[in-house]
Amino acid sequence: MSPPTGFTELYVAHFPRLATQLYAYLGDHAEAQDLTQEAFCRALDRWHRISAYDDPVGWVRRVAWNLATSRLRRRATALRYLSRQREEHVAGPEPDRVALVEALAKLPAKHRLAVVQHHLGQLSTAEIAQQQGVAEGTVRSWLSRGRIALAAHVSDVSEESSRA
Amino acid sequence: MPEPMDQTFAAFAANTVGTFRPAPVEAVAVAVRRRRRTRRGVLAALTLAALVTPLTLLQLGGRGEAPPPVITPSTPAVLSPDPSPTPGPSLTAGSSLERRQVQVPGVAPGYPPRVVFTDATHGWALLQRCDGDSAACELEDCTRADNACAGVLARTDDAGRTWRRVPGTPALDGKVISQYALDGQTLALHLVGEGFLLTRDGGATFTTHPLSAPPPEALLAVAREQGRDGYAVLCPGARGFEDGASGRTCAREQLVRIGSGPVRPQPGLGGSDQPSVVRRGADGRLWLLTSLDFERDRVGIQVSTDDARTWQQVPTPPSAVLDGLLLSPDGRTVGIIGPGGVLWRLAGDRWTPLPGLPAEAFPHLVAALDGGDLIAADPRGVWRVRGDRTTLLPGLSPMDSLRLLPDGTLLGYGADAVWLSPDPGEEVNRRWAVIT
């Protein structure tokens, strides 16, 4: 099977950017690479239909984020199970300054999704709302709460938080 | 000035984006091919179970009969142009099937070919071997980012019976390549992210072209492959290779004659959010389909009989797929596919629904033949549709795509094979060759 017209360029240009967004969301580099790869495999498998869409990249992005959300859900379930199997432990002191991806990991998943898609994926709140099937106001709320919580963890953005 | 939050994310993206490298697109194609093969295996097993169970029950009841070769549509036809079709002669595609292999002297086995034909006899093959094709990859992730593909270019002038290496090809190892074949002498290779290679003399010599200036032959080859010979619908200033990654948006697209620019006057086209598709029949008619409501599969159709100087609006069927126009090799038979595989045929200025198309037929799996027959592929196999009769062609495997070449040859792509069937002319049965 020969990669069809249009797919190769889309794949080469958008793979790294989409993988970066999933990395910020999942906090796992290898998993982000795998899920992005899977999303593009699915796109190639259905390229005859997807290429006719106005926004083929949007389709790939949606699939990749759905995969990431499912993966996160399964991971959370596994973590909950594991947490019940071990003794409670006290978290160590956090470093004064943490990497962005670690700060993002502390946000609730929906808040993190909104922050990553808006600031990294350059999606508007309306686009995120459409993708998630919720009201735009809900996304604004996620985004606002996520930014405030993120600002508390990332010194680079604390100034903005205090201004907001 | 960007907000601090945006600056933080921009810095993060700048530092991170380079750490992700997509696996070679060839390796992705291999992974998809394997996935389809697995899926087909499951589908075949389910189909077999579905067939065997009722047959077994019938035989237990003493009424076992072979299933009839004709499949009738599951929904009643509204109107058929051929209400009492005469059963045709038996189809014998299996008996006339010829097997050919892409064996290139001097090239070791294990290079999966990507084959393209431009007519019944002339074809090109890009043989690329990636790590993802190795046996060790069967159980592992075949889409590792560090795969590198070695490439060889070959051609045939006898319908794939023999192949020879193209002597003047520049080094292709490690490149991500799309190939655009215009005819037996002209081939453009798009080295993604680098530029274009073009030969006009069957591969004896190649010229190089920057990404910013694709050779017109590449655009012409894509146009011919997509049934719009010599024409394209583009945003102003677009080069024609932007679809996907760097797609332009515009308020109004233009119909372009490749090599000479936008036609004058322009037909009424929408913007890039309301895409249009152009098709050109061998009878000279140009067809323009414009999406009126993409979600509801509503299109507007215009036709020109004077080389794009004037356009007439054509009545439209209730629903149609934007890329669903079917034109026979002589351009006289015109059909369009709607959602769910419904087929409409144009008779005069009326669209008549035709039954019989396999339910899973998509535009890239259906070809209209001269005289009104259709050839359609679905996961069960390849079918001939004549009037309201649908007959499975024996000996042919399911195909992922099927299209007509300008000389009436059918070119189909399966999971691991290319299918070639020249125009049979006056003969009833088509001859098929499978090339692996």
Coordinates of C-alpha atoms in Angstrom, one line a residue:
Chain A
M1 CA 0.0 0.0 0.0
S2 CA 1.4 3.3 -1.0
P3 CA 0.9 6.2 1.4
P4 CA -1.6 8.4 -0.4
T5 CA -1.3 11.9 -1.5
G6 CA -1.6 14.3 1.3
F7 CA -1.1 11.9 4.2
T8 CA 2.7 11.9 4.2
E9 CA 3.0 15.7 4.5
L10 CA 0.3 15.8 7.2
Y11 CA 2.0 13.1 9.0
V12 CA 5.5 14.5 8.9
A13 CA 4.4 18.0 9.8
H14 CA 1.9 17.3 12.6
F15 CA 3.3 14.3 14.4
P16 CA 5.8 16.1 16.6
R17 CA 3.4 18.8 17.6
L18 CA 0.6 16.4 18.5
A19 CA 3.0 14.1 20.3
T20 CA 4.2 17.1 22.3
Q21 CA 0.6 17.9 23.4
L22 CA 0.0 14.4 24.5
Y23 CA 3.3 14.3 26.4
A24 CA 2.2 17.4 28.3
Y25 CA -1.1 15.8 29.0
L26 CA 0.1 12.3 29.9
G27 CA 3.5 13.1 31.3
D28 CA 4.9 10.0 29.6
H29 CA 7.1 10.6 26.5
A30 CA 7.0 7.0 25.2
E31 CA 3.3 6.8 25.7
A32 CA 2.7 10.0 23.8
Q33 CA 4.8 8.7 20.9
D34 CA 2.9 5.4 20.8
L35 CA -0.6 7.0 21.0
T36 CA 0.3 9.6 18.4
Q37 CA 1.6 6.8 16.2
E38 CA -1.6 4.9 16.7
A39 CA -3.8 7.9 15.8
F40 CA -1.9 8.4 12.5
C41 CA -2.1 4.7 11.7
R42 CA -5.9 4.9 12.1
A43 CA -5.9 8.0 9.9
L44 CA -3.9 6.2 7.1
D45 CA -6.3 3.2 7.4
R46 CA -9.2 5.5 6.7
W47 CA -7.5 8.1 4.6
H48 CA -9.8 7.9 1.6
R49 CA -12.6 9.3 3.8
I50 CA -10.6 11.5 6.1
S51 CA -8.8 13.3 3.3
A52 CA -12.2 14.6 2.2
Y53 CA -12.8 16.3 5.5
D54 CA -12.3 20.0 5.9
D55 CA -9.8 19.4 8.7
P56 CA -8.1 16.0 8.5
V57 CA -5.7 17.1 11.3
G58 CA -8.7 17.7 13.5
W59 CA -9.7 14.1 13.0
V60 CA -6.3 12.8 14.0
R61 CA -6.1 15.2 16.9
R62 CA -9.5 14.0 18.2
V63 CA -8.5 10.3 17.9
A64 CA -5.1 11.0 19.6
W65 CA -6.8 12.8 22.5
N66 CA -9.5 10.1 22.9
L67 CA -6.7 7.5 23.1
A68 CA -4.8 9.6 25.6
T69 CA -7.9 10.1 27.7
S70 CA -8.7 6.4 27.7
R71 CA -5.1 5.5 28.6
L72 CA -5.2 8.0 31.4
R73 CA -8.5 6.5 32.7
R74 CA -7.0 3.0 32.7
R75 CA -3.9 4.2 34.4
A76 CA -5.9 5.9 37.1
T77 CA -7.9 2.7 37.7
A78 CA -4.7 0.8 38.0
L79 CA -3.2 3.4 40.4
R80 CA -6.3 3.3 42.5
Y81 CA -6.0 -0.5 42.7
L82 CA -2.3 -0.3 43.6
S83 CA -2.9 2.4 46.2
R84 CA -5.3 0.1 48.0
Q85 CA -2.7 -2.6 48.1
R86 CA 0.0 -0.6 49.8
E87 CA 0.5 1.4 53.0
E88 CA -0.2 5.1 52.9
H89 CA 3.0 7.1 52.5
V90 CA 3.8 10.7 52.9
A91 CA 5.0 12.6 49.8
G92 CA 8.4 14.1 50.0
P93 CA 9.0 17.8 49.8
E94 CA 8.4 19.2 46.4
P95 CA 11.2 21.1 44.7
D96 CA 10.8 24.9 44.5
R97 CA 10.7 24.8 40.8
V98 CA 9.3 21.8 38.9
A99 CA 9.2 21.1 35.2
L100 CA 6.1 22.2 33.4
V101 CA 5.1 18.6 32.7
E102 CA 5.3 17.7 36.3
A103 CA 3.2 20.7 37.3
L104 CA 0.6 19.8 34.7
A105 CA 0.5 16.3 36.1
K106 CA -0.8 17.8 39.4
L107 CA -3.9 19.3 37.7
P108 CA -7.2 17.4 37.4
A109 CA -7.4 15.7 34.0
K110 CA -10.0 18.0 32.5
H111 CA -8.2 21.1 33.7
R112 CA -5.0 19.8 32.2
L113 CA -6.7 18.9 29.0
A114 CA -8.0 22.4 28.6
V115 CA -4.7 24.1 29.5
V116 CA -2.7 21.9 27.1
Q117 CA -5.1 22.1 24.2
H118 CA -5.5 25.9 24.6
H119 CA -1.9 26.9 25.3
L120 CA -0.1 24.2 23.4
G121 CA -2.6 23.1 20.8
Q122 CA -3.7 26.6 20.1
L123 CA -7.4 25.6 20.2
S124 CA -10.0 28.0 21.2
T125 CA -12.3 27.3 24.1
A126 CA -15.2 26.8 21.6
E127 CA -13.1 24.2 19.7
I128 CA -12.3 22.4 22.9
A129 CA -15.9 22.5 24.0
Q130 CA -17.0 21.0 20.7
Q131 CA -14.4 18.3 20.9
Q132 CA -15.3 17.4 24.5
G133 CA -19.0 17.7 24.0
V134 CA -19.5 20.3 26.8
A135 CA -20.5 23.9 27.0
E136 CA -17.9 26.5 26.2
G137 CA -18.4 28.0 29.7
T138 CA -17.4 24.7 31.2
V139 CA -14.1 24.8 29.2
R140 CA -13.5 28.3 30.3
S141 CA -13.9 27.2 33.9
W142 CA -11.5 24.3 33.4
L143 CA -9.0 26.6 31.8
S144 CA -9.3 29.2 34.4
R145 CA -8.9 26.8 37.3
G146 CA -6.1 25.0 35.5
R147 CA -4.2 28.2 34.9
I148 CA -4.5 29.3 38.5
A149 CA -3.4 25.9 39.8
L150 CA -0.6 25.8 37.3
A151 CA 0.6 29.2 38.2
A152 CA 1.0 28.1 41.8
H153 CA 3.4 25.4 40.7
V154 CA 5.3 27.2 38.0
S155 CA 7.2 30.2 39.1
D156 CA 7.4 31.5 35.6
V157 CA 3.7 32.0 35.5
S158 CA 3.0 33.1 39.1
E159 CA 3.3 36.7 38.1
E160 CA 0.5 36.3 35.6
S161 CA -1.6 34.5 38.2
S162 CA -1.2 37.4 40.6
R163 CA -2.3 39.9 37.9
A164 CA -5.3 37.9 36.9
Chain B
M1 CA 3.3 40.5 23.4
P2 CA 2.6 36.9 24.4
E3 CA 1.3 36.2 27.9
P4 CA 3.8 34.6 30.3
M5 CA 1.7 31.4 30.3
D6 CA 2.0 31.3 26.5
Q7 CA 5.7 31.9 26.7
T8 CA 6.1 29.1 29.1
F9 CA 4.3 26.7 26.8
A10 CA 6.0 28.0 23.7
A11 CA 9.4 27.3 25.4
F12 CA 8.2 23.9 26.4
A13 CA 7.1 23.1 22.9
A14 CA 10.3 24.4 21.4
N15 CA 12.3 22.2 23.7
T16 CA 10.1 19.1 23.3
V17 CA 8.9 19.0 19.7
G18 CA 12.3 17.9 18.4
T19 CA 12.3 14.9 20.7
F20 CA 9.5 13.2 18.8
R21 CA 10.3 11.7 15.5
P22 CA 7.6 10.0 13.5
A23 CA 8.4 6.5 12.3
P24 CA 9.0 6.4 8.5
V25 CA 5.7 6.7 6.7
E26 CA 6.5 3.4 4.9
A27 CA 6.6 1.7 8.3
V28 CA 3.2 3.1 9.1
A29 CA 1.9 1.8 5.8
V30 CA 3.3 -1.6 6.7
A31 CA 1.6 -1.5 10.1
V32 CA -1.7 -0.6 8.6
R33 CA -1.3 -3.3 5.9
R34 CA -0.7 -5.9 8.7
R35 CA -3.7 -4.6 10.6
R36 CA -5.9 -4.9 7.6
R37 CA -4.7 -8.5 7.0
T38 CA -5.6 -9.4 10.6
R39 CA -8.9 -7.8 10.3
R40 CA -9.7 -9.6 7.1
G41 CA -8.8 -12.9 8.7
V42 CA -11.3 -12.2 11.4
L43 CA -13.9 -11.1 8.9
A44 CA -13.3 -14.1 6.7
A45 CA -13.8 -16.4 9.8
L46 CA -17.0 -14.6 10.7
T47 CA -18.2 -14.7 7.1
L48 CA -17.4 -18.4 6.9
A49 CA -19.2 -19.0 10.2
A50 CA -22.2 -17.0 8.9
L51 CA -22.3 -19.1 5.8
V52 CA -21.6 -22.5 7.3
T53 CA -24.1 -22.2 10.1
P54 CA -27.3 -21.8 7.9
L55 CA -25.9 -24.2 5.3
T56 CA -25.4 -26.8 8.0
L57 CA -28.9 -26.2 9.3
L58 CA -30.3 -26.5 5.8
Q59 CA -28.5 -29.7 5.2
L60 CA -29.6 -31.1 8.5
G61 CA -33.1 -30.4 7.3
G62 CA -32.5 -32.1 4.0
R63 CA -32.8 -29.0 1.9
G64 CA -29.1 -28.1 1.3
E65 CA -28.6 -26.1 -1.8
A66 CA -25.7 -24.1 -3.1
P67 CA -26.1 -20.4 -2.5
P68 CA -27.3 -18.6 -5.6
P69 CA -24.6 -16.5 -7.4
V70 CA -26.8 -13.5 -7.7
I71 CA -27.2 -11.1 -4.7
T72 CA -30.4 -9.1 -4.7
P73 CA -30.5 -5.8 -2.9
S74 CA -31.8 -5.8 0.6
T75 CA -34.0 -2.7 -0.1
P76 CA -36.5 -2.5 -2.9
A77 CA -35.5 -0.5 -5.9
V78 CA -37.3 2.7 -6.6
L79 CA -36.6 2.7 -10.2
S80 CA -34.3 0.6 -12.3
P81 CA -33.2 1.5 -15.9
D82 CA -33.0 -2.2 -16.6
P83 CA -36.1 -3.8 -15.0
S84 CA -35.6 -7.2 -16.6
P85 CA -31.9 -7.8 -16.9
T86 CA -30.8 -10.7 -19.0
P87 CA -28.3 -12.9 -17.1
G88 CA -24.9 -12.5 -18.7
P89 CA -22.5 -15.2 -19.6
S90 CA -20.7 -16.8 -16.7
L91 CA -17.8 -14.9 -15.3
T92 CA -14.4 -16.5 -15.4
A93 CA -12.0 -14.1 -13.9
G94 CA -10.4 -16.8 -11.9
S95 CA -9.6 -18.9 -14.9
S96 CA -8.0 -15.9 -16.7
L97 CA -6.0 -14.7 -13.7
E98 CA -2.3 -14.4 -14.3
R99 CA 0.2 -14.0 -11.5
R100 CA 3.2 -11.8 -11.9
Q101 CA 6.0 -10.8 -9.5
V102 CA 8.0 -7.7 -9.1
Q103 CA 11.4 -9.3 -9.5
V104 CA 14.1 -6.8 -10.4
P105 CA 17.4 -8.2 -11.5
G106 CA 20.2 -7.2 -9.1
V107 CA 17.8 -6.4 -6.2
A108 CA 17.7 -8.9 -3.3
P109 CA 14.3 -10.3 -2.3
G110 CA 12.6 -8.6 0.7
Y111 CA 11.9 -5.2 -0.8
P112 CA 8.1 -4.7 -0.8
P113 CA 7.2 -2.9 -3.9
R114 CA 4.8 0.1 -4.2
V115 CA 3.5 -0.3 -7.7
V116 CA 1.7 2.2 -9.9
F117 CA 0.6 1.7 -13.5
T118 CA -0.2 4.5 -15.9
D119 CA -1.9 2.3 -18.5
A120 CA -2.3 -1.4 -19.3
T121 CA 1.4 -1.9 -19.9
H122 CA 3.5 0.8 -18.3
G123 CA 4.3 0.8 -14.6
W124 CA 6.7 1.9 -12.0
A125 CA 7.7 0.3 -8.7
L126 CA 9.4 1.8 -5.7
L127 CA 10.9 -0.9 -3.7
Q128 CA 11.6 0.1 -0.1
R129 CA 12.8 -2.1 2.6
C130 CA 12.4 -0.8 6.2
D131 CA 13.2 -2.5 9.4
G132 CA 9.5 -2.7 10.0
D133 CA 9.2 -5.3 7.3
S134 CA 11.5 -7.7 9.1
A135 CA 10.2 -11.0 10.5
A136 CA 11.3 -10.0 14.0
C137 CA 8.8 -7.2 13.7
E138 CA 5.7 -9.4 13.6
L139 CA 5.3 -9.3 17.3
E140 CA 6.9 -6.0 18.1
D141 CA 6.1 -2.4 17.4
C142 CA 6.9 -2.0 13.7
T143 CA 6.7 1.8 13.8
R144 CA 9.9 2.7 15.6
A145 CA 11.2 6.1 14.9
D146 CA 14.7 5.0 14.1
N147 CA 13.7 2.9 11.1
A148 CA 15.5 3.7 7.9
C149 CA 14.3 2.5 4.5
A150 CA 16.5 1.5 1.6
G151 CA 15.0 2.4 -1.8
V152 CA 15.2 1.1 -5.4
L153 CA 13.2 2.4 -8.4
A154 CA 12.2 0.0 -11.2
R155 CA 9.9 0.1 -14.2
T156 CA 8.0 -2.3 -16.5
D157 CA 6.8 -1.9 -20.1
D158 CA 5.0 -5.2 -20.4
A159 CA 2.3 -5.0 -17.8
G160 CA 4.4 -6.2 -14.9
R161 CA 5.7 -9.4 -16.5
T162 CA 9.3 -8.2 -16.3
W163 CA 10.9 -5.3 -14.4
R164 CA 14.2 -3.5 -14.7
R165 CA 16.0 -1.2 -12.4
V166 CA 15.9 2.5 -13.4
P167 CA 19.5 3.2 -13.9
G168 CA 19.8 7.0 -13.4
T169 CA 17.9 7.2 -10.1
P170 CA 19.7 9.3 -7.4
A171 CA 20.1 7.7 -4.0
L172 CA 16.8 7.0 -2.3
D173 CA 17.9 5.4 0.9
G174 CA 16.4 6.9 4.0
K175 CA 14.0 9.2 2.1
V176 CA 10.3 9.5 2.7
I177 CA 9.0 9.3 -0.9
S178 CA 5.7 9.7 -2.7
Q179 CA 5.7 8.8 -6.4
Y180 CA 3.6 10.4 -9.0
A181 CA 3.6 8.6 -12.4
L182 CA 2.3 10.5 -15.4
D183 CA 3.1 7.9 -18.1
G184 CA 5.6 5.3 -19.0
Q185 CA 8.3 7.9 -19.5
T186 CA 7.4 10.5 -16.9
L187 CA 7.7 10.1 -13.1
A188 CA 8.1 12.6 -10.3
L189 CA 9.4 11.5 -6.9
H190 CA 8.5 13.7 -4.0
L191 CA 11.2 13.4 -1.4
V192 CA 9.2 14.8 1.6
G193 CA 10.8 17.6 3.3
E194 CA 13.6 17.8 0.6
G195 CA 12.3 18.4 -2.9
F196 CA 11.3 16.6 -6.1
L197 CA 13.1 14.4 -8.6
L198 CA 11.7 14.2 -12.1
T199 CA 12.4 12.0 -15.1
R200 CA 10.9 12.6 -18.6
D201 CA 12.9 9.8 -20.3
G202 CA 11.9 6.7 -18.5
G203 CA 14.5 7.1 -15.8
A204 CA 17.6 7.7 -17.9
T205 CA 18.1 11.1 -16.4
F206 CA 16.6 13.0 -13.5
T207 CA 16.3 16.7 -12.7
T208 CA 15.9 18.1 -9.2
H209 CA 13.2 20.7 -8.1
P210 CA 12.8 22.5 -4.8
L211 CA 9.8 22.0 -2.6
S212 CA 8.7 25.5 -3.4
A213 CA 8.4 24.8 -7.2
P214 CA 7.0 21.3 -7.8
P215 CA 7.4 20.2 -11.4
P216 CA 4.1 20.5 -13.3
E217 CA 4.4 16.8 -14.2
A218 CA 3.9 15.9 -10.5
L219 CA 0.7 18.0 -10.4
L220 CA -0.5 16.5 -13.7
A221 CA 0.2 13.0 -12.5
V222 CA -1.8 13.6 -9.3
A223 CA -4.6 15.2 -11.4
R224 CA -4.7 12.2 -13.7
E225 CA -4.7 9.7 -10.9
Q226 CA -7.7 11.6 -9.3
G227 CA -9.7 11.7 -12.6
R228 CA -9.3 15.5 -13.1
D229 CA -6.8 15.4 -16.0
G230 CA -5.1 18.8 -16.3
Y231 CA -7.1 20.6 -13.7
A232 CA -7.1 21.3 -10.0
V233 CA -9.1 23.3 -7.4
L234 CA -6.8 25.4 -5.3
C235 CA -6.7 28.4 -3.1
P236 CA -5.0 31.4 -4.7
G237 CA -1.2 31.0 -4.5
A238 CA -1.3 27.4 -3.5
R239 CA 1.2 25.0 -5.1
G240 CA -1.0 22.0 -5.1
F241 CA 1.0 19.9 -2.6
E242 CA -0.2 21.7 0.5
D243 CA -3.1 19.4 1.3
G244 CA -2.8 18.2 4.8
A245 CA 0.2 19.6 6.5
S246 CA 0.3 23.2 5.3
G247 CA -3.2 23.4 3.7
R248 CA -4.1 27.0 2.8
T249 CA -7.4 28.4 3.6
C250 CA -9.2 31.0 1.5
A251 CA -12.5 32.7 1.0
R252 CA -12.9 31.4 -2.5
E253 CA -11.1 28.6 -4.2
Q254 CA -10.1 28.7 -7.9
L255 CA -10.4 26.2 -10.8
V256 CA -6.9 26.0 -12.2
R257 CA -5.7 24.6 -15.5
I258 CA -2.3 23.1 -14.5
G259 CA 0.5 24.9 -16.2
S260 CA -1.5 27.9 -17.3
G261 CA -3.2 29.1 -14.1
P262 CA -6.8 30.0 -13.1
V263 CA -9.4 29.6 -15.8
R264 CA -11.3 32.7 -16.9
P265 CA -14.1 33.3 -16.1
Q266 CA -14.1 31.4 -12.8
P267 CA -17.1 29.1 -12.0
G268 CA -18.8 29.8 -8.7
L269 CA -16.7 28.0 -6.1
G270 CA -16.9 28.2 -2.3
G271 CA -14.1 28.8 0.1
S272 CA -11.8 26.2 1.6
D273 CA -14.4 25.5 4.2
Q274 CA -16.8 24.6 1.4
P275 CA -14.5 22.4 -0.7
S276 CA -15.0 21.6 -4.4
V277 CA -13.9 18.7 -6.5
V278 CA -13.3 18.8 -10.3
R279 CA -13.4 15.7 -12.5
R280 CA -12.8 15.5 -16.3
G281 CA -14.4 12.9 -18.5
A282 CA -12.7 11.5 -21.7
D283 CA -15.6 13.1 -23.6
G284 CA -14.2 16.5 -22.6
R285 CA -16.9 17.3 -20.1
L286 CA -15.7 18.9 -16.9
W287 CA -17.7 18.3 -13.7
L288 CA -17.5 20.5 -10.6
L289 CA -19.0 19.3 -7.3
T290 CA -19.2 21.7 -4.5
S291 CA -20.1 20.9 -0.9
L292 CA -23.2 22.6 0.2
D293 CA -23.6 20.9 3.5
F294 CA -20.7 18.5 4.3
E295 CA -22.4 16.9 7.3
R296 CA -25.5 16.1 5.3
D297 CA -23.7 15.1 2.1
R298 CA -25.4 17.7 0.0
V299 CA -23.5 18.8 -3.1
G300 CA -24.0 21.2 -6.0
I301 CA -23.0 20.0 -9.4
Q302 CA -22.0 22.1 -12.5
V303 CA -20.8 20.8 -15.9
S304 CA -18.9 22.5 -18.7
T305 CA -18.8 21.2 -22.2
D306 CA -16.6 23.9 -23.6
D307 CA -13.4 23.5 -21.6
A308 CA -14.4 25.6 -18.6
R309 CA -15.6 28.6 -20.5
T310 CA -19.3 28.3 -19.5
W311 CA -21.0 26.2 -16.8
Q312 CA -24.5 24.7 -16.5
Q313 CA -26.0 23.8 -13.2
V314 CA -27.0 20.1 -13.0
P315 CA -29.9 18.9 -10.8
T316 CA -28.6 17.0 -7.8
P317 CA -29.7 13.8 -6.2
P318 CA -31.0 14.1 -2.6
S319 CA -27.6 13.2 -1.2
A320 CA -24.2 12.6 -2.7
V321 CA -20.7 12.2 -1.5
L322 CA -18.4 15.1 -2.6
D323 CA -15.8 12.7 -4.1
G324 CA -18.5 10.2 -5.3
L325 CA -18.7 11.1 -9.0
L326 CA -18.2 8.1 -11.3
L327 CA -17.3 8.5 -14.9
S328 CA -16.8 5.6 -17.3
P329 CA -13.7 5.6 -19.5
D330 CA -15.5 7.2 -22.4
G331 CA -17.1 9.7 -20.1
R332 CA -20.6 8.9 -21.1
T333 CA -21.8 6.9 -18.1
V334 CA -22.2 9.3 -15.2
G335 CA -23.0 8.2 -11.7
I336 CA -22.6 9.5 -8.2
I337 CA -22.5 7.6 -4.9
G338 CA -24.4 8.8 -1.9
P339 CA -24.0 8.0 1.7
G340 CA -24.5 4.3 2.6
G341 CA -23.4 3.2 -0.9
V342 CA -26.5 4.4 -2.7
L343 CA -25.8 4.9 -6.4
W344 CA -27.4 7.4 -8.6
R345 CA -27.0 7.4 -12.4
L346 CA -27.6 10.4 -14.6
A347 CA -30.0 9.9 -17.4
G348 CA -30.7 13.1 -19.3
D349 CA -31.2 15.6 -16.5
R350 CA -32.5 13.0 -14.0
W351 CA -30.7 11.1 -11.3
T352 CA -32.0 7.5 -11.1
P353 CA -31.3 5.4 -8.1
L354 CA -29.7 2.1 -8.9
P355 CA -29.9 -0.9 -6.7
G356 CA -27.2 -3.6 -6.4
L357 CA -24.2 -1.8 -5.1
P358 CA -22.5 -3.6 -2.3
A359 CA -23.5 -1.9 1.0
E360 CA -19.9 -1.1 2.0
A361 CA -19.0 0.5 -1.4
F362 CA -17.2 3.8 -1.2
P363 CA -16.2 6.0 -4.1
H364 CA -12.7 4.7 -4.1
L365 CA -13.9 1.2 -4.5
V366 CA -16.3 1.6 -7.4
A367 CA -15.5 2.1 -11.1
A368 CA -18.0 2.8 -13.9
L369 CA -17.4 0.9 -17.2
D370 CA -18.4 1.9 -20.7
G371 CA -21.8 0.6 -21.4
G372 CA -23.1 1.1 -17.8
D373 CA -21.6 -1.8 -15.8
L374 CA -19.9 -1.1 -12.5
I375 CA -17.1 -2.9 -10.8
A376 CA -17.1 -2.6 -7.1
A377 CA -14.9 -3.9 -4.3
D378 CA -15.9 -4.6 -0.7
P379 CA -14.4 -6.7 2.1
R380 CA -15.9 -9.8 0.6
G381 CA -14.4 -9.5 -2.9
V382 CA -14.9 -7.7 -6.2
W383 CA -18.3 -7.5 -7.8
R384 CA -19.7 -6.7 -11.2
V385 CA -23.0 -4.7 -11.1
R386 CA -25.1 -4.9 -14.2
G387 CA -28.5 -3.4 -13.9
D388 CA -29.9 -4.8 -10.6
R389 CA -27.7 -7.9 -10.7
T390 CA -24.6 -8.1 -8.6
T391 CA -22.2 -10.9 -9.3
L392 CA -19.1 -11.8 -7.4
L393 CA -16.0 -12.1 -9.7
P394 CA -14.3 -15.4 -8.8
G395 CA -10.6 -15.5 -8.1
L396 CA -10.2 -11.9 -7.0
S397 CA -9.3 -10.9 -3.4
P398 CA -10.7 -7.8 -1.6
M399 CA -9.1 -4.6 -2.6
D400 CA -8.4 -1.4 -0.6
S401 CA -8.9 0.8 -3.7
L402 CA -9.9 0.5 -7.3
R403 CA -9.7 3.0 -10.1
L404 CA -9.8 3.4 -13.8
L405 CA -6.7 4.4 -15.8
P406 CA -7.2 6.7 -18.8
D407 CA -7.1 3.7 -21.3
G408 CA -9.9 1.9 -19.4
T409 CA -7.5 -0.4 -17.5
L410 CA -8.7 -1.2 -13.9
L411 CA -6.0 -0.8 -11.3
G412 CA -6.7 -2.2 -7.8
Y413 CA -4.7 -2.3 -4.6
G414 CA -5.1 -5.1 -2.2
A415 CA -3.3 -5.8 1.1
D416 CA -0.2 -7.2 -0.5
A417 CA -0.9 -7.2 -4.2
V418 CA -1.8 -4.9 -7.1
W419 CA -4.5 -6.0 -9.5
L420 CA -4.5 -5.0 -13.2
S421 CA -7.2 -5.6 -15.7
P422 CA -7.0 -4.1 -19.2
D423 CA -10.0 -2.9 -21.0
P424 CA -11.5 -6.0 -22.6
G425 CA -12.9 -4.2 -25.6
E426 CA -15.5 -6.4 -27.2
E427 CA -14.8 -9.4 -25.0
V428 CA -17.3 -10.2 -22.3
N429 CA -14.9 -11.2 -19.6
R430 CA -12.0 -9.1 -18.2
R431 CA -8.6 -10.6 -17.8
W432 CA -6.9 -9.9 -14.5
A433 CA -3.3 -10.0 -13.4
V434 CA -2.2 -10.0 -9.8
I435 CA 1.2 -8.4 -9.2
T436 CA 3.0 -9.0 -6.0

